[in-house]
């Protein structure tokens, strides 16, 4: 048996959008179950996101610490952001986020992993990139605002981050998935065997 997620579309009898926010919305579908019954499913409609696990020459991961209002905590995270433009190339979005949040650029980009963070209640898909060969970005620093104006920055060894994940000290989905994927890739076929940065992304098709 091949372990691979597959597309599927169950019949939808009706669909409504009771809430539309600034970046996301909530949709209510009446979905036909395999036994013929119809159930209501509410979920958040999300444009998708990119995240960047930036690894420097000393084997440290570039982190930011940012206040997250829904969970009432300041979380250590990797640079990330929304795909604001429909069809936007995710690599371009990731490069933009790395520049805006850390004023860093990278020469080597790979796809580390693609995930649905909360598939039971949101259609968000996140592509996590691995970025290497880091250097300071050109030009002036991006003018940050709101929560980003209070961000902290750090570079942390991978082993220390793994210990933090397993100890329950760090909780950001992209950081946890990213750093554990990095370790798995290293012990598997190696980082150079990761998918190229422009690899297809069926969950969020994009223009080359």
Coordinates of C-alpha atoms in Angstrom, one line a residue:
X1 CA 0.0 0.0 0.0
X2 CA 1.3 3.5 -0.9
X3 CA 1.0 6.0 1.9
X4 CA 0.0 9.1 0.1
X5 CA -2.7 11.7 0.5
X6 CA -5.2 11.7 -2.3
X7 CA -7.7 14.3 -3.6
X8 CA -11.4 13.7 -3.0
X9 CA -14.6 15.8 -3.2
X10 CA -17.7 14.8 -1.3
X11 CA -21.0 16.2 -2.5
X12 CA -21.9 19.6 -1.0
X13 CA -25.7 20.3 -0.8
X14 CA -25.3 24.0 0.2
X15 CA -22.5 26.5 1.1
X16 CA -22.6 29.8 2.9
X17 CA -20.0 32.3 4.1
X18 CA -21.3 33.7 7.4
X19 CA -18.1 35.6 8.2
X20 CA -15.6 37.5 6.1
X21 CA -12.5 38.9 7.8
X22 CA -9.5 40.9 6.6
X23 CA -7.5 37.9 5.5
X24 CA -9.7 34.9 6.1
X25 CA -13.3 33.9 6.2
X26 CA -15.5 31.2 7.6
X27 CA -17.5 28.8 5.4
X28 CA -20.4 26.5 6.3
X29 CA -21.0 23.5 4.0
X30 CA -23.7 20.9 4.1
X31 CA -21.8 17.8 3.2
X32 CA -23.2 14.4 2.2
X33 CA -21.7 11.5 4.2
X34 CA -21.0 8.0 2.8
X35 CA -24.2 6.7 4.4
X36 CA -26.3 9.4 2.8
X37 CA -26.7 11.6 5.8
X38 CA -26.0 15.3 5.5
X39 CA -23.9 17.1 8.2
X40 CA -22.8 20.7 8.7
X41 CA -19.1 21.5 8.5
X42 CA -17.8 25.0 9.5
X43 CA -14.2 25.8 8.6
X44 CA -11.8 28.7 8.1
X45 CA -11.0 29.6 4.5
X46 CA -7.3 30.6 4.3
X47 CA -5.1 31.9 1.5
X48 CA -2.2 29.7 2.5
X49 CA 1.2 30.5 4.0
X50 CA 4.9 30.1 3.5
X51 CA 7.6 29.7 6.2
X52 CA 11.4 29.6 6.1
X53 CA 13.8 27.5 8.1
X54 CA 16.9 29.6 7.5
X55 CA 20.1 27.6 8.4
X56 CA 23.3 29.6 8.8
X57 CA 26.9 28.3 8.2
X58 CA 27.3 27.4 11.9
X59 CA 24.3 25.1 11.8
X60 CA 22.0 27.6 13.6
X61 CA 18.3 28.3 12.8
X62 CA 17.2 31.9 12.5
X63 CA 14.3 32.5 14.8
X64 CA 12.0 35.4 15.6
X65 CA 9.9 35.8 18.8
X66 CA 6.5 37.4 18.3
X67 CA 3.3 38.0 20.3
X68 CA 0.4 35.8 19.1
X69 CA -2.9 37.1 20.5
X70 CA -5.1 34.0 20.0
X71 CA -2.9 31.9 22.3
X72 CA -1.8 34.7 24.6
X73 CA 1.9 34.0 24.2
X74 CA 5.1 35.3 22.6
X75 CA 6.2 32.4 20.5
X76 CA 9.6 31.5 19.0
X77 CA 9.0 31.0 15.3
X78 CA 10.7 30.8 11.9
X79 CA 9.9 33.7 9.4
X80 CA 6.6 33.1 7.8
X81 CA 3.7 35.0 6.1
X82 CA 0.5 34.8 4.1
X83 CA 0.2 34.2 0.4
X84 CA -1.5 37.6 -0.1
X85 CA -1.8 37.5 -3.8
X86 CA -3.8 34.6 -5.5
X87 CA -1.4 32.5 -7.6
X88 CA 1.7 34.1 -6.0
X89 CA 4.9 32.1 -6.4
X90 CA 5.6 30.7 -2.9
X91 CA 9.3 31.0 -3.3
X92 CA 9.0 34.7 -4.0
X93 CA 6.7 35.1 -1.0
X94 CA 9.2 33.2 1.2
X95 CA 12.1 35.4 0.1
X96 CA 10.1 38.4 0.8
X97 CA 9.2 37.2 4.4
X98 CA 12.9 36.4 5.1
X99 CA 13.9 39.9 4.0
X100 CA 11.1 41.7 5.9
X101 CA 11.3 39.8 9.2
X102 CA 15.0 39.2 9.4
X103 CA 16.7 41.4 6.7
X104 CA 18.4 38.2 5.4
X105 CA 18.8 36.7 1.9
X106 CA 19.7 33.1 0.9
X107 CA 21.3 31.7 -2.1
X108 CA 20.2 28.0 -1.7
X109 CA 16.4 27.2 -1.5
X110 CA 14.7 23.9 -1.1
X111 CA 11.2 22.7 -0.2
X112 CA 11.5 21.2 3.2
X113 CA 7.9 20.1 3.6
X114 CA 4.2 20.9 2.9
X115 CA 1.6 20.7 5.7
X116 CA -2.0 21.3 6.5
X117 CA -1.6 22.6 10.1
X118 CA -5.3 22.2 11.1
X119 CA -7.1 20.2 8.4
X120 CA -10.1 19.5 10.6
X121 CA -11.1 23.1 10.8
X122 CA -9.1 25.2 8.3
X123 CA -8.0 24.7 4.7
X124 CA -4.7 26.5 5.2
X125 CA -1.7 24.8 3.6
X126 CA 1.8 25.8 4.5
X127 CA 5.0 25.3 2.4
X128 CA 8.1 25.3 4.6
X129 CA 11.3 26.1 2.8
X130 CA 14.9 25.4 3.8
X131 CA 17.1 28.4 3.1
X132 CA 20.9 28.2 3.2
X133 CA 24.0 30.3 2.3
X134 CA 22.7 33.2 4.2
X135 CA 23.9 36.8 4.1
X136 CA 22.5 40.2 5.2
X137 CA 20.0 41.6 2.7
X138 CA 20.8 44.7 0.7
X139 CA 19.2 48.1 1.3
X140 CA 17.3 49.5 4.3
X141 CA 15.5 47.3 6.8
X142 CA 11.8 46.8 6.2
X143 CA 9.6 49.1 8.3
X144 CA 7.7 46.7 10.7
X145 CA 4.5 47.5 12.5
X146 CA 1.9 46.0 14.9
X147 CA 3.1 42.7 16.5
X148 CA 6.2 42.7 14.3
X149 CA 7.5 45.9 15.9
X150 CA 8.1 44.0 19.1
X151 CA 9.9 41.0 17.5
X152 CA 13.1 39.5 19.0
X153 CA 15.7 37.7 16.9
X154 CA 18.0 34.8 17.7
X155 CA 20.1 32.1 16.0
X156 CA 19.8 28.7 17.8
X157 CA 21.6 25.4 17.2
X158 CA 19.4 22.7 15.7
X159 CA 20.0 20.2 18.6
X160 CA 19.0 22.8 21.1
X161 CA 15.7 23.4 19.2
X162 CA 15.0 19.7 19.0
X163 CA 15.4 19.4 22.8
X164 CA 13.0 22.4 23.2
X165 CA 10.4 20.8 20.9
X166 CA 10.5 17.5 22.8
X167 CA 10.4 19.3 26.2
X168 CA 7.4 21.3 25.2
X169 CA 9.2 24.6 25.4
X170 CA 8.4 25.7 21.8
X171 CA 5.1 25.3 20.1
X172 CA 5.0 27.1 16.8
X173 CA 3.7 24.6 14.2
X174 CA 6.1 25.7 11.5
X175 CA 9.1 25.7 13.8
X176 CA 8.3 22.2 15.2
X177 CA 7.6 20.6 11.8
X178 CA 10.5 22.4 10.2
X179 CA 13.2 21.5 12.6
X180 CA 12.1 17.9 12.9
X181 CA 11.9 17.6 9.1
X182 CA 15.4 19.1 8.9
X183 CA 16.8 16.4 11.2
X184 CA 14.9 13.7 9.3
X185 CA 16.2 14.9 6.0
X186 CA 19.8 15.0 7.3
X187 CA 19.6 11.4 8.6
X188 CA 17.8 10.2 5.4
X189 CA 18.9 11.1 1.9
X190 CA 20.5 14.4 2.8
X191 CA 19.5 18.0 2.4
X192 CA 20.5 18.2 -1.3
X193 CA 17.9 15.5 -2.0
X194 CA 15.1 17.7 -0.9
X195 CA 12.6 18.9 -3.6
X196 CA 13.7 22.0 -5.6
X197 CA 12.3 25.3 -4.5
X198 CA 9.9 25.4 -7.5
X199 CA 8.4 22.0 -6.9
X200 CA 4.7 21.7 -7.7
X201 CA 2.3 22.4 -4.8
X202 CA -1.1 21.0 -5.6
X203 CA -2.7 22.6 -2.5
X204 CA -1.8 26.1 -3.7
X205 CA -1.1 26.1 -7.4
X206 CA 1.1 29.0 -8.5
X207 CA 2.6 30.7 -11.5
X208 CA 6.3 29.9 -12.2

